[in-house]
Amino acid sequence: PITDLKKFLPNTKPSLNDKFTIFHPTSQIWNIKGNDKLIYGFKKFIENHPKSNLIIVDHNTDSEKTKMLVQELDLEKFVTFVKGPLNVDDLKKYYSIADVVADQFIATDLGGIGREVLSMKKPLLTSCWISKYKEVFGSSPPIANAFTPEEIAAQLELLTDLNFRQKIAEDGFTWIHK
């Protein structure tokens, strides 16, 4: 189904704390969503940015594997689990307080989460087949594009810059409403 963009309007709330906050609402299905790639990329990222927090929605078949990987990589103090699935109001709340929303890292197109995040004027970290979007729509979504843990860590590094986050969020909002 197409996302009702009117349900997801920009609403910036103050962050939960002074930490760089990444929200990961995507179902925990590693072979379809690549959630493990985000966790490995986040591990690399926090080496230089220990004042960061990853909020993961605890939902679906690989939730326990995700928790075990977080523990194995000694990330417990950097990761918060929120019981899912979340309703629309809770999603909007977490989108609003996040500095960045991380979706999936295997698929090549934007899903519902991607459209919601862009509509809320938030920076989106995900995988996307940029050339296909340019071919079909004449332009690609302004996102932080990543497929590997290394690319995820590199994009998170870029997203620590407030001006970059604001620009990508503004451009994403404009793009999705075209």
Short mmCIF file of C-alpha atoms in Angstrom, two decimals:
data_model
loop_
_atom_site.label_atom_id
_atom_site.label_comp_id
_atom_site.label_asym_id
_atom_site.label_seq_id
_atom_site.Cartn_x
_atom_site.Cartn_y
_atom_site.Cartn_z
CA PRO A 1 0.00 0.00 0.00
CA ILE A 2 1.04 3.57 -0.66
CA THR A 3 1.97 5.54 2.44
CA ASP A 4 -0.52 8.26 3.37
CA LEU A 5 1.99 11.10 3.56
CA LYS A 6 -0.51 13.30 5.41
CA LYS A 7 -0.12 11.01 8.43
CA PHE A 8 3.64 11.65 8.49
CA LEU A 9 4.30 15.37 8.66
CA PRO A 10 7.46 17.01 10.00
CA ASN A 11 7.45 17.29 13.78
CA THR A 12 10.87 17.85 15.30
CA LYS A 13 11.07 17.16 18.99
CA PRO A 14 14.16 17.46 21.12
CA SER A 15 16.39 14.40 21.19
CA LEU A 16 16.08 11.96 24.06
CA ASN A 17 19.41 13.18 25.36
CA ASP A 18 22.67 14.60 24.07
CA LYS A 19 23.43 11.42 22.12
CA PHE A 20 23.41 11.04 18.36
CA THR A 21 20.27 8.91 17.99
CA ILE A 22 19.63 6.40 15.22
CA PHE A 23 16.19 4.80 15.04
CA HIS A 24 15.82 1.39 13.34
CA PRO A 25 12.08 0.56 13.03
CA THR A 26 12.54 -2.21 10.45
CA SER A 27 11.37 -5.77 11.17
CA GLN A 28 14.23 -7.99 12.27
CA ILE A 29 14.47 -10.31 9.25
CA TRP A 30 18.16 -10.40 8.41
CA ASN A 31 18.01 -12.14 5.02
CA ILE A 32 15.44 -9.63 3.70
CA LYS A 33 16.30 -6.45 5.62
CA GLY A 34 20.04 -6.75 6.36
CA ASN A 35 19.60 -5.66 9.99
CA ASP A 36 22.88 -7.32 10.97
CA LYS A 37 24.73 -5.03 8.52
CA LEU A 38 23.45 -2.02 10.46
CA ILE A 39 24.68 -3.45 13.76
CA TYR A 40 28.15 -4.18 12.35
CA GLY A 41 28.28 -0.72 10.76
CA PHE A 42 27.13 0.88 14.02
CA LYS A 43 29.92 -0.96 15.87
CA LYS A 44 32.50 0.64 13.56
CA PHE A 45 30.81 4.04 13.87
CA ILE A 46 30.78 4.20 17.68
CA GLU A 47 34.54 3.69 17.84
CA ASN A 48 34.75 7.41 16.98
CA HIS A 49 31.30 8.43 18.26
CA PRO A 50 30.67 6.81 21.64
CA LYS A 51 27.94 9.35 22.46
CA SER A 52 25.55 7.58 20.12
CA ASN A 53 22.43 5.50 20.63
CA LEU A 54 20.78 2.97 18.34
CA ILE A 55 17.08 2.33 19.03
CA ILE A 56 15.95 -0.98 17.54
CA VAL A 57 12.35 -2.14 17.28
CA ASP A 58 12.25 -5.65 18.74
CA HIS A 59 10.00 -7.43 16.28
CA ASN A 60 10.00 -10.48 14.01
CA THR A 61 11.87 -13.69 13.33
CA ASP A 62 15.46 -12.56 13.98
CA SER A 63 14.89 -10.49 17.12
CA GLU A 64 16.81 -12.93 19.31
CA LYS A 65 19.70 -13.10 16.82
CA THR A 66 19.81 -9.30 16.87
CA LYS A 67 19.98 -9.22 20.67
CA MET A 68 22.72 -11.87 20.67
CA LEU A 69 24.76 -9.91 18.08
CA VAL A 70 24.41 -6.71 20.12
CA GLN A 71 25.67 -8.62 23.16
CA GLU A 72 28.46 -10.36 21.22
CA LEU A 73 29.74 -7.02 19.91
CA ASP A 74 29.51 -5.49 23.41
CA LEU A 75 27.01 -2.84 22.30
CA GLU A 76 24.46 -3.13 25.13
CA LYS A 77 25.20 0.33 26.50
CA PHE A 78 24.70 1.86 23.04
CA VAL A 79 21.53 0.01 21.97
CA THR A 80 17.97 0.34 23.24
CA PHE A 81 15.30 -2.18 22.27
CA VAL A 82 11.67 -1.09 21.95
CA LYS A 83 9.00 -3.79 21.83
CA GLY A 84 7.29 -3.88 18.45
CA PRO A 85 5.51 -3.71 16.20
CA LEU A 86 4.85 -0.01 16.74
CA ASN A 87 1.63 1.79 15.88
CA VAL A 88 1.61 4.95 13.73
CA ASP A 89 1.73 7.32 16.73
CA ASP A 90 4.72 5.53 18.27
CA LEU A 91 6.53 5.45 14.92
CA LYS A 92 6.01 9.19 14.51
CA LYS A 93 7.28 9.79 18.05
CA TYR A 94 10.50 7.86 17.42
CA TYR A 95 10.99 9.33 13.94
CA SER A 96 10.71 12.79 15.51
CA ILE A 97 13.32 12.27 18.22
CA ALA A 98 15.83 10.49 15.98
CA ASP A 99 18.73 12.26 14.32
CA VAL A 100 18.71 9.57 11.60
CA VAL A 101 16.35 6.74 10.68
CA ALA A 102 17.98 3.54 9.41
CA ASP A 103 15.76 1.26 7.34
CA GLN A 104 17.01 -1.79 5.41
CA PHE A 105 20.23 -2.69 3.61
CA ILE A 106 19.38 -5.35 1.03
CA ALA A 107 16.39 -4.16 -1.03
CA THR A 108 16.90 -1.68 -3.82
CA ASP A 109 13.81 0.48 -3.45
CA LEU A 110 12.08 2.58 -0.82
CA GLY A 111 9.41 0.88 1.22
CA GLY A 112 6.82 2.32 3.57
CA ILE A 113 9.35 3.29 6.23
CA GLY A 114 11.46 5.17 3.70
CA ARG A 115 8.49 7.14 2.41
CA GLU A 116 7.33 7.94 5.96
CA VAL A 117 10.77 9.14 7.02
CA LEU A 118 11.23 11.38 3.99
CA SER A 119 7.74 12.79 4.53
CA MET A 120 8.63 13.63 8.14
CA LYS A 121 11.70 15.53 6.91
CA LYS A 122 14.18 13.17 8.55
CA PRO A 123 17.46 11.87 7.09
CA LEU A 124 17.11 8.29 5.83
CA LEU A 125 19.92 5.72 5.86
CA THR A 126 19.03 2.78 3.62
CA SER A 127 19.95 0.92 0.45
CA CYS A 128 18.52 2.07 -2.83
CA TRP A 129 19.17 1.50 -6.51
CA ILE A 130 19.87 5.14 -7.36
CA SER A 131 20.24 4.63 -11.13
CA LYS A 132 16.80 2.99 -11.46
CA TYR A 133 15.11 5.86 -9.64
CA LYS A 134 16.84 8.34 -11.94
CA GLU A 135 15.75 6.32 -14.96
CA VAL A 136 12.10 6.05 -13.88
CA PHE A 137 11.52 9.33 -12.00
CA GLY A 138 14.23 11.57 -13.41
CA SER A 139 15.87 11.88 -10.00
CA SER A 140 16.81 9.65 -7.10
CA PRO A 141 15.71 9.98 -3.50
CA PRO A 142 18.14 12.09 -1.45
CA ILE A 143 19.17 9.47 1.07
CA ALA A 144 22.29 8.21 2.78
CA ASN A 145 22.74 5.17 0.53
CA ALA A 146 24.55 2.12 1.93
CA PHE A 147 24.65 -1.63 1.36
CA THR A 148 27.60 -2.79 3.50
CA PRO A 149 28.59 -2.27 7.15
CA GLU A 150 31.51 -0.13 5.97
CA GLU A 151 29.22 2.06 3.86
CA ILE A 152 26.78 2.33 6.78
CA ALA A 153 29.55 3.49 9.12
CA ALA A 154 30.77 6.00 6.50
CA GLN A 155 27.26 7.39 5.95
CA LEU A 156 26.67 7.68 9.71
CA GLU A 157 29.93 9.63 9.90
CA LEU A 158 28.62 12.09 7.29
CA LEU A 159 25.26 12.28 9.08
CA THR A 160 26.86 13.51 12.32
CA ASP A 161 27.11 16.89 10.58
CA LEU A 162 23.93 18.83 11.44
CA ASN A 163 24.02 20.89 8.22
CA PHE A 164 24.29 17.72 6.12
CA ARG A 165 21.40 16.10 8.03
CA GLN A 166 19.21 19.17 7.57
CA LYS A 167 20.01 19.38 3.85
CA ILE A 168 19.34 15.70 3.13
CA ALA A 169 16.13 15.84 5.19
CA GLU A 170 14.88 18.95 3.40
CA ASP A 171 15.75 17.53 -0.02
CA GLY A 172 14.10 14.21 0.88
CA PHE A 173 10.91 15.98 1.96
CA THR A 174 10.79 17.90 -1.33
CA TRP A 175 11.52 14.76 -3.37
CA ILE A 176 8.86 12.57 -1.76
CA HIS A 177 6.17 15.23 -2.17
CA LYS A 178 6.93 15.60 -5.90
#
